[in-house]
Short mmCIF file of C-alpha atoms in Angstrom, two decimals:
data_model
loop_
_atom_site.label_atom_id
_atom_site.label_comp_id
_atom_site.label_asym_id
_atom_site.label_seq_id
_atom_site.Cartn_x
_atom_site.Cartn_y
_atom_site.Cartn_z
CA MET A 1 65.52 142.58 178.09
CA TRP A 2 66.48 140.32 181.05
CA ALA A 3 64.65 136.71 181.61
CA LYS A 4 64.31 133.66 183.52
CA ILE A 5 63.80 130.61 181.75
CA GLU A 6 60.93 127.83 182.24
CA VAL A 7 60.71 124.51 180.91
CA VAL A 8 57.65 122.66 179.50
CA PRO A 9 57.16 118.99 178.27
CA SER A 10 56.94 119.08 174.43
CA ASP A 11 58.41 116.70 171.81
CA ARG A 12 58.52 119.97 169.47
CA GLU A 13 60.82 122.75 169.54
CA ILE A 14 58.67 125.72 170.82
CA ILE A 15 59.69 128.84 172.34
CA TYR A 16 56.83 130.79 174.21
CA LEU A 17 56.75 134.65 174.41
CA PRO A 18 54.39 137.18 175.98
CA GLU A 19 51.03 137.88 173.98
CA SER A 20 52.05 141.36 173.87
CA LEU A 21 54.94 140.58 171.60
CA SER A 22 52.87 138.73 169.01
CA THR A 23 51.40 140.55 165.67
CA GLU A 24 48.83 139.16 163.25
CA ALA A 25 51.76 137.89 161.14
CA ASP A 26 53.22 136.07 163.90
CA SER A 27 50.44 133.68 164.45
CA SER A 28 52.38 130.43 163.14
CA ARG A 29 55.71 131.62 162.63
CA SER A 30 58.86 130.11 163.37
CA ILE A 31 62.15 131.64 164.23
CA GLU A 32 65.79 131.17 164.63
CA VAL A 33 66.93 130.79 168.37
CA LYS A 34 70.54 131.23 169.35
CA PHE A 35 72.34 130.64 172.42
CA GLY A 36 76.28 130.79 172.12
CA GLY A 37 77.61 128.37 169.57
CA LYS A 38 73.94 126.51 169.26
CA THR A 39 71.03 127.43 167.22
CA ALA A 40 67.84 126.16 166.43
CA THR A 41 64.59 126.99 164.33
CA ALA A 42 61.69 127.00 166.89
CA LYS A 43 58.03 127.51 166.55
CA ILE A 44 56.80 130.85 168.17
CA LEU A 45 53.81 130.31 170.73
CA TYR A 46 52.22 133.25 172.54
CA THR A 47 50.35 133.46 175.82
CA ASP A 48 49.26 136.05 178.10
CA ASP A 49 50.83 134.84 181.33
CA LEU A 50 54.22 135.63 180.51
CA LYS A 51 55.99 138.97 180.70
CA LEU A 52 59.19 140.32 179.11
CA GLU A 53 59.77 144.14 179.30
CA LYS A 54 63.42 145.82 179.71
CA GLY A 55 63.38 144.77 183.31
CA SER A 56 66.39 144.12 185.67
CA PHE A 57 68.72 141.24 187.13
CA GLU A 58 66.56 141.73 189.82
CA ASN A 59 63.17 141.77 188.45
CA PRO A 60 63.74 139.83 185.22
CA GLY A 61 60.58 138.71 182.63
CA LYS A 62 60.18 135.11 181.90
CA ILE A 63 59.95 133.10 178.92
CA ARG A 64 59.38 129.33 178.45
CA LEU A 65 61.07 126.68 176.36
CA SER A 66 60.20 123.11 175.20
CA ASN A 67 62.57 120.27 176.94
CA LYS A 68 63.65 119.57 173.49
CA LEU A 69 64.56 123.09 172.40
CA LYS A 70 66.14 123.53 175.68
CA ASP A 71 68.15 120.34 175.56
CA LYS A 72 69.09 121.07 171.83
CA LEU A 73 70.54 124.46 173.08
CA LEU A 74 72.31 122.84 175.99
CA ILE A 75 70.78 125.88 178.21
CA PRO A 76 71.09 125.80 181.67
CA GLU A 77 67.44 126.76 183.25
CA SER A 78 68.40 128.38 186.70
CA LEU A 79 70.09 131.19 185.13
CA VAL A 80 69.16 134.77 184.53
CA TYR A 81 69.61 135.73 181.03
CA ARG A 82 69.64 138.80 178.50
CA ILE A 83 67.18 138.60 175.76
CA VAL A 84 67.55 140.41 172.19
CA ILE A 85 64.58 139.66 170.05
CA THR A 86 64.77 140.67 166.22
CA ASP A 87 62.69 139.97 163.27
CA THR A 88 64.51 136.67 162.22
CA CYS A 89 66.26 135.74 165.60
CA ILE A 90 66.04 135.50 169.32
CA SER A 91 69.13 135.36 171.12
CA ILE A 92 69.60 134.27 174.63
CA GLY A 93 72.52 134.80 176.45
CA PRO A 94 75.65 135.95 176.95
CA VAL A 95 77.67 132.77 177.16
CA ILE A 96 81.16 133.65 178.25
CA GLY A 97 84.00 131.14 178.51
CA LEU A 98 86.90 130.93 180.62
CA LEU A 99 89.45 129.01 178.63
CA LEU A 100 91.53 127.16 180.85
CA GLY A 101 94.50 124.67 180.55
CA VAL A 102 94.69 120.84 179.47
CA HIS A 103 95.02 119.30 182.73
CA THR A 104 91.37 118.48 182.88
CA HIS A 105 91.55 116.30 185.77
CA ARG A 106 92.49 119.58 187.73
CA TYR A 107 89.62 121.49 187.35
CA ASN A 108 86.43 120.73 189.85
CA PRO A 109 84.44 122.68 191.99
CA ARG A 110 86.93 123.33 194.72
CA HIS A 111 89.51 124.38 192.23
CA MET A 112 87.29 126.94 190.54
CA LYS A 113 86.20 128.83 194.23
CA LYS A 114 89.43 131.10 193.34
CA TYR A 115 87.29 132.43 190.38
CA SER A 116 83.96 133.05 192.41
CA ASP A 117 85.00 136.43 193.65
CA ARG A 118 84.72 137.53 189.81
CA LEU A 119 81.05 136.49 189.79
CA GLY A 120 80.55 139.46 192.26
CA ILE A 121 79.64 141.27 189.19
CA TYR A 122 77.18 138.69 187.84
CA ASN A 123 74.13 140.83 188.28
CA LYS A 124 75.81 143.32 185.49
CA VAL A 125 76.46 140.56 183.36
CA GLY A 126 74.04 137.40 183.42
CA GLY A 127 73.95 134.61 181.46
CA LEU A 128 76.22 131.48 181.31
CA ILE A 129 79.69 131.86 182.59
CA TYR A 130 81.73 128.68 182.32
CA ALA A 131 84.99 126.97 182.62
CA PHE A 132 86.59 124.96 179.94
CA SER A 133 89.45 123.00 178.73
CA PRO A 134 90.36 122.84 174.54
CA LYS A 135 90.68 119.19 175.25
CA SER A 136 86.86 119.10 176.32
CA VAL A 137 85.46 120.55 173.02
CA ASN A 138 83.49 118.51 170.81
CA TRP A 139 83.88 120.23 167.51
CA ASN A 140 81.07 118.08 165.82
CA ARG A 141 78.60 119.45 168.22
CA ASN A 142 79.90 123.02 168.81
CA SER A 143 79.86 122.20 172.38
CA ALA A 144 82.37 121.81 175.40
CA TYR A 145 82.18 120.33 178.62
CA GLY A 146 83.09 122.21 181.65
CA LEU A 147 82.12 123.93 185.37
CA TYR A 148 79.39 126.72 185.22
CA TYR A 149 78.55 128.96 187.77
CA ASN A 150 74.93 128.70 189.26
CA ILE A 151 74.21 132.00 190.43
CA ALA A 152 70.77 129.94 192.31
CA THR A 153 73.73 128.12 194.37
CA ALA A 154 76.50 130.11 194.23
CA SER A 155 78.37 127.17 193.08
CA TRP A 156 80.20 125.65 190.22
CA GLU A 157 78.52 122.59 188.61
CA TYR A 158 79.34 120.28 186.17
CA GLY A 159 77.75 120.34 182.63
CA CYS A 160 77.94 120.29 178.53
CA PHE A 161 77.39 123.89 177.00
CA PRO A 162 77.55 125.46 173.62
CA LEU A 163 80.79 127.06 172.51
CA PRO A 164 80.94 130.59 173.93
CA ASP A 165 80.36 133.93 172.08
CA VAL A 166 83.53 135.43 173.88
CA ILE A 167 86.48 133.80 175.33
CA TYR A 168 88.77 134.90 178.20
CA ARG A 169 91.68 133.15 178.17
CA ARG A 170 93.33 131.94 181.58
CA ASP A 171 95.92 129.53 180.64
CA PHE A 172 98.76 129.53 178.10
CA HIS A 173 99.76 125.86 177.69
CA SER A 174 97.00 125.14 174.88
CA SER A 175 98.06 124.36 171.41
CA PRO A 176 98.11 127.43 169.07
CA LYS A 177 96.14 125.12 166.41
CA HIS A 178 93.53 124.88 169.27
CA ILE A 179 93.50 128.52 170.08
CA ASP A 180 93.30 129.65 166.32
CA LYS A 181 90.04 127.43 165.84
CA LEU A 182 88.65 128.93 168.87
CA MET A 183 89.42 132.19 167.67
CA ASP A 184 87.91 131.56 164.08
CA PHE A 185 84.64 130.13 165.78
CA THR A 186 84.12 133.68 167.81
CA GLY A 187 85.10 135.71 165.19
CA GLY A 188 88.29 136.95 167.32
CA ARG A 189 86.48 137.34 170.36
CA LEU A 190 89.07 135.11 172.23
CA PHE A 191 90.91 137.80 174.28
CA ASN A 192 94.37 137.71 175.79
CA SER A 193 95.11 135.45 172.48
CA TYR A 194 99.03 135.50 172.91
CA ARG A 195 101.26 135.25 175.58
CA PHE A 196 104.77 136.83 174.64
CA SER A 197 107.90 135.61 176.25
CA LYS A 198 110.00 138.35 178.11
CA TYR A 199 112.39 138.31 175.33
CA GLN A 200 109.51 138.46 172.63
CA MET A 201 108.14 141.24 174.37
CA TYR A 202 111.56 143.08 174.46
CA GLU A 203 111.76 142.53 170.77
CA ALA A 204 108.43 143.71 169.89
CA VAL A 205 108.87 147.07 171.89
CA LYS A 206 112.27 147.40 170.57
CA GLN A 207 111.02 148.21 167.41
CA ASN A 208 108.71 151.40 168.65
CA ASN A 209 111.27 154.21 168.66
CA GLU A 210 109.31 155.96 171.24
CA LEU A 211 108.97 153.14 173.56
CA SER A 212 112.35 151.34 173.16
CA LYS A 213 114.09 154.48 175.28
CA TYR A 214 112.16 152.72 178.28
CA LEU A 215 113.77 149.29 177.96
CA PRO A 216 117.02 148.42 179.65
CA PRO A 217 120.00 146.65 177.92
CA THR A 218 118.68 142.98 177.36
CA ASP A 219 119.82 139.86 175.07
CA LEU A 220 119.38 136.20 175.12
CA SER A 221 121.75 134.38 177.10
CA LEU A 222 123.47 131.98 174.62
CA ASN A 223 126.99 131.01 175.67
CA PHE A 224 129.73 131.71 178.11
CA GLU A 225 131.76 134.41 176.11
CA GLN A 226 128.88 136.49 174.92
CA VAL A 227 127.28 136.61 178.84
CA LYS A 228 131.06 137.47 179.92
CA LYS A 229 131.00 140.53 177.58
CA PHE A 230 127.67 141.52 178.84
CA ILE A 231 128.69 141.46 182.33
CA ASP A 232 131.95 143.20 181.84
CA SER A 233 130.08 146.01 180.07
CA HIS A 234 127.29 146.44 182.58
CA SER A 235 129.04 145.45 185.71
CA LYS A 236 126.10 144.22 187.49
CA VAL A 237 123.40 142.02 185.66
CA ILE A 238 120.25 139.76 186.25
CA LEU A 239 119.75 136.45 184.47
CA LYS A 240 115.95 135.37 184.64
CA PRO A 241 113.84 132.57 182.73
CA ILE A 242 111.94 134.13 179.45
CA ASP A 243 108.95 132.00 180.53
CA LEU A 244 108.76 132.09 184.42
CA SER A 245 107.20 134.91 186.93
CA ARG A 246 107.10 135.87 190.29
CA GLY A 247 110.97 135.87 190.87
CA ARG A 248 111.72 132.29 190.10
CA GLY A 249 114.90 131.03 188.61
CA ILE A 250 116.52 134.44 188.79
CA CYS A 251 120.15 134.97 189.48
CA ILE A 252 122.13 138.18 189.75
CA ILE A 253 125.86 138.73 189.23
CA GLU A 254 127.65 141.53 189.93
CA LYS A 255 131.49 142.49 188.93
CA ILE A 256 133.54 143.96 191.55
CA ASP A 257 137.18 144.28 190.49
CA ASP A 258 138.12 141.07 189.03
CA ALA A 259 135.86 138.91 191.26
CA TYR A 260 132.04 138.31 190.82
CA LYS A 261 129.57 137.99 193.43
CA VAL A 262 126.64 135.85 192.44
CA THR A 263 123.34 136.08 194.07
CA ASP A 264 121.28 132.76 193.08
CA TYR A 265 117.50 133.21 193.67
CA ARG A 266 116.79 129.57 192.02
CA TYR A 267 116.66 128.23 195.74
CA LYS A 268 114.51 128.56 198.41
CA ASN A 269 116.80 130.62 200.39
CA PRO A 270 119.08 132.76 198.12
CA VAL A 271 122.61 131.26 197.77
CA VAL A 272 125.25 133.81 197.94
CA SER A 273 128.90 133.38 196.47
CA VAL A 274 131.90 134.76 195.40
CA LEU A 275 134.06 133.97 192.46
CA HIS A 276 137.54 135.06 192.38
CA ASP A 277 138.27 135.22 188.80
CA ASN A 278 137.24 134.49 185.04
CA GLU A 279 138.23 130.82 185.46
CA SER A 280 135.73 130.56 188.62
CA LEU A 281 133.00 132.43 186.60
CA ARG A 282 133.42 130.04 183.60
CA GLU A 283 133.42 126.88 185.99
CA PHE A 284 130.03 128.56 187.76
CA PHE A 285 128.46 128.47 184.16
CA ALA A 286 129.86 125.15 183.23
CA ASN A 287 128.12 123.64 186.36
CA ASN A 288 125.05 125.72 185.59
CA PRO A 289 124.14 125.02 181.74
CA ASN A 290 120.41 125.66 182.17
CA LEU A 291 121.45 129.31 182.26
CA PHE A 292 122.07 129.46 178.73
CA ASN A 293 118.72 127.54 178.12
CA ARG A 294 115.67 130.05 177.60
CA TYR A 295 117.01 132.55 179.73
CA LEU A 296 117.84 136.33 178.95
CA ILE A 297 120.46 138.73 180.49
CA GLN A 298 119.84 142.18 181.58
CA LYS A 299 121.35 145.05 182.96
CA TYR A 300 120.69 145.43 186.59
CA LEU A 301 118.96 148.54 187.56
CA SER A 302 120.20 150.66 190.20
CA LEU A 303 116.31 150.91 191.29
CA ALA A 304 114.78 153.66 193.69
CA ARG A 305 114.78 152.78 197.28
CA ILE A 306 112.48 153.47 200.42
CA GLY A 307 114.45 153.23 203.02
CA ASN A 308 117.07 150.15 202.43
CA SER A 309 114.29 148.54 200.30
CA LEU A 310 114.05 148.26 196.80
CA PHE A 311 110.54 148.81 194.99
CA ASP A 312 109.30 148.35 191.65
CA ILE A 313 105.59 149.24 190.10
CA ARG A 314 102.94 146.69 188.88
CA VAL A 315 100.32 148.56 186.73
CA VAL A 316 97.42 146.81 185.55
CA MET A 317 95.97 147.72 182.25
CA GLN A 318 92.51 146.71 181.06
CA LYS A 319 90.46 147.19 178.50
CA ARG A 320 86.95 148.71 179.65
CA PRO A 321 83.43 148.02 178.22
CA ASP A 322 84.08 151.22 175.78
CA HIS A 323 87.15 149.31 174.75
CA THR A 324 89.65 151.78 175.61
CA TRP A 325 92.50 151.08 177.77
CA GLY A 326 92.38 152.41 181.48
CA CYS A 327 94.44 151.63 184.52
CA THR A 328 92.41 149.86 187.11
CA GLY A 329 95.25 149.34 189.77
CA ILE A 330 98.60 150.35 190.69
CA GLU A 331 100.78 148.94 193.45
CA CYS A 332 104.21 149.26 194.42
CA ARG A 333 105.97 146.15 195.64
CA VAL A 334 108.87 146.72 198.16
CA SER A 335 111.55 144.62 198.86
CA ASN A 336 112.50 143.03 202.05
CA SER A 337 115.68 144.86 203.02
CA ASN A 338 117.90 141.81 202.21
CA SER A 339 116.59 141.22 198.86
CA HIS A 340 116.97 142.07 195.30
CA LEU A 341 113.34 140.49 194.61
CA THR A 342 110.32 142.95 195.04
CA ASN A 343 107.63 140.02 194.44
CA ILE A 344 105.13 139.52 197.35
CA SER A 345 105.76 135.64 197.03
CA ARG A 346 109.21 136.49 197.96
CA GLY A 347 108.35 138.40 201.14
CA GLY A 348 107.96 141.64 199.61
CA TYR A 349 105.11 143.85 200.68
CA ALA A 350 102.89 146.28 198.70
CA LEU A 351 102.36 150.05 199.01
CA THR A 352 100.09 152.39 197.15
CA LEU A 353 101.68 154.33 193.96
CA GLU A 354 101.37 157.69 196.03
CA GLU A 355 102.75 156.73 199.04
CA ALA A 356 105.93 154.99 197.38
CA LEU A 357 106.80 157.54 195.11
CA TYR A 358 106.31 160.27 197.96
CA ARG A 359 108.83 158.53 200.37
CA ALA A 360 111.20 157.85 197.62
CA PHE A 361 111.03 161.06 195.33
CA ALA A 362 108.81 163.56 197.45
CA GLU A 363 109.39 166.37 194.92
CA ASP A 364 108.83 164.81 191.64
CA CYS A 365 106.02 162.32 192.73
CA GLU A 366 103.45 163.99 190.69
CA LEU A 367 105.14 164.31 187.43
CA LEU A 368 106.54 160.64 187.78
CA SER A 369 103.08 159.41 188.15
CA GLN A 370 102.00 160.90 185.14
CA GLU A 371 105.02 159.74 182.98
CA ILE A 372 104.08 156.36 184.31
CA ASN A 373 100.36 156.31 183.30
CA GLU A 374 101.11 157.80 179.59
CA PHE A 375 103.95 155.34 179.24
CA CYS A 376 101.48 152.57 179.93
CA GLN A 377 98.97 153.92 177.91
CA LYS A 378 101.18 154.09 174.72
CA PHE A 379 102.48 150.82 175.41
CA CYS A 380 98.87 149.21 175.06
CA SER A 381 98.04 151.19 172.03
CA TYR A 382 101.05 149.69 170.63
CA MET A 383 100.44 146.14 171.55
CA ASP A 384 97.06 146.47 169.87
CA LYS A 385 98.73 146.84 166.29
CA MET A 386 100.46 143.26 167.04
CA GLY A 387 97.88 141.41 165.45
CA GLU A 388 96.74 139.75 168.61
CA HIS A 389 93.60 140.54 171.02
CA PHE A 390 94.69 141.65 174.18
CA ALA A 391 92.63 143.09 176.87
CA GLU A 392 94.69 142.62 180.13
CA PHE A 393 98.52 143.33 181.05
CA GLY A 394 100.18 143.56 184.36
CA MET A 395 102.99 145.97 183.68
CA ASP A 396 106.16 145.78 185.70
CA ILE A 397 107.79 149.23 185.73
CA ALA A 398 110.91 150.47 187.60
CA VAL A 399 112.12 153.74 188.69
CA ASP A 400 116.09 154.17 188.95
CA THR A 401 117.83 156.36 191.23
CA GLU A 402 118.03 159.33 188.42
CA LYS A 403 114.38 158.98 188.30
CA ASN A 404 114.30 157.19 184.92
CA ILE A 405 111.56 155.17 184.18
CA TRP A 406 111.84 151.35 182.69
CA LEU A 407 109.85 148.78 181.20
CA ILE A 408 110.74 145.50 183.22
CA GLU A 409 108.30 143.27 181.64
CA ALA A 410 104.43 143.09 180.69
CA ASN A 411 102.34 139.83 181.31
CA VAL A 412 98.88 138.97 180.06
CA PHE A 413 98.75 136.49 182.85
CA PRO A 414 99.49 138.79 185.78
CA SER A 415 98.77 138.19 189.27
CA PHE A 416 96.90 140.45 191.83
CA LYS A 417 98.27 139.15 195.20
CA GLY A 418 99.11 142.63 196.37
CA PHE A 419 96.01 144.34 195.57
CA LYS A 420 94.02 141.72 197.44
CA ILE A 421 95.94 142.71 200.57
CA MET A 422 96.38 146.31 200.07
CA ASP A 423 92.82 147.11 198.53
CA ARG A 424 90.05 144.50 198.22
CA GLN A 425 87.87 147.08 196.18
CA THR A 426 90.52 147.73 193.79
CA TYR A 427 91.39 144.15 193.54
CA LEU A 428 87.47 143.33 192.77
CA SER A 429 87.41 146.05 190.02
CA ILE A 430 90.44 144.22 188.52
CA ARG A 431 88.52 141.19 188.79
CA TYR A 432 85.50 142.37 187.39
CA THR A 433 86.65 144.40 184.53
CA PRO A 434 87.28 141.55 181.93
CA LEU A 435 83.88 140.32 182.39
CA LEU A 436 82.38 143.21 181.72
CA TYR A 437 84.68 143.87 178.67
CA ALA A 438 83.07 140.23 177.56
CA LEU A 439 79.81 141.30 177.79
CA SER A 440 80.71 144.42 175.57
CA LEU A 441 81.98 142.11 172.72
CA THR A 442 78.55 140.33 172.54
CA GLU A 443 75.35 141.58 171.04
CA PHE A 444 73.82 141.91 174.85
CA GLY A 445 76.69 144.68 175.44
CA ASP A 446 74.45 147.24 174.77
CA GLY A 447 72.92 146.74 177.96
CA LEU A 448 75.94 147.82 179.72
#
């Protein structure tokens, strides 16, 4: 059932319901009222000027709360809610949290505007959707200070709210201790609960015999001797930070006879240099010791090309309201002709999968598309066995010139810039899906 809330003055905790819901046994009964992490015992009073039927977001019913009950539950009165009534409890909601990072000074209505397009699905979800930081949680009151989306004004506004029924994690700098507490509080309904580093992801997937064949040779970058041996073995390698994305921090080294060509993307404009012998290579690493600090080294793949440009594939996998994994978007990212990197932020551009595969492999595009989809499904099913709660992956897939498929990385905090440019409807669908999944984890999910 859908309803709006009207607040009336009273020094008691009272909830007013339509007369049509009353029975003789209800004449003076009290009931538990739940809103997110807040509960209160309230007296039920019935009145014949209220209506509460199945309704819809566009045509909601109405209930009343005394101001004392409203303040105890920390419930904003401007929103449209779903209502579930049982013999022992009236639940109002849903309450969905967007978990942001610890830098609370950054979070203001202007910052939150980038989340507003997610709320295009509000009429399917309803309730309170708010952003908060672990630092803003008051564990004594089961509440958090943050910003909620006010559908009446289409803006983000400050407030204090109950801890959520379900949490969509949007930042990965919080302490594990805070995440564990929120996981416990929500009964495991905090999703995207963990972010693997690139190497942790590689190590996890390597344990699966079926999936490991899609992994390029990879190792941690530890010291010069080990890195040189890897370069000598694979001729061309890529060094990349285990924690960064969007092509940041990357360095490519290619062995050509006894010399080494270095293309360094750690700078705004890539720096290309030629090292003529092993000692010059040793000196390069001595001058760049950070390449042994939280870096991995990977065989550089001979990627398929569209014309003179390399391309790779971003597959967005998300959990749907029925709790199965589905592909909600695929884009191919094509490099500019002078770059090894396909990232949109590095000057690349986006194509649909169909167009990219057709232009690269006209005769095999359908088989490759099917293999990519099957691999991504198997990967997500495997990750569900890791003991974490995942609901979203941005998977970077490469196809080499021999039509082999490779997993480059999988990120639980993917960006969707290419989709926004290429296909806005797909972009919006990707943005909406986590809120629909969040709703499905609550007692209000039957209304989907």
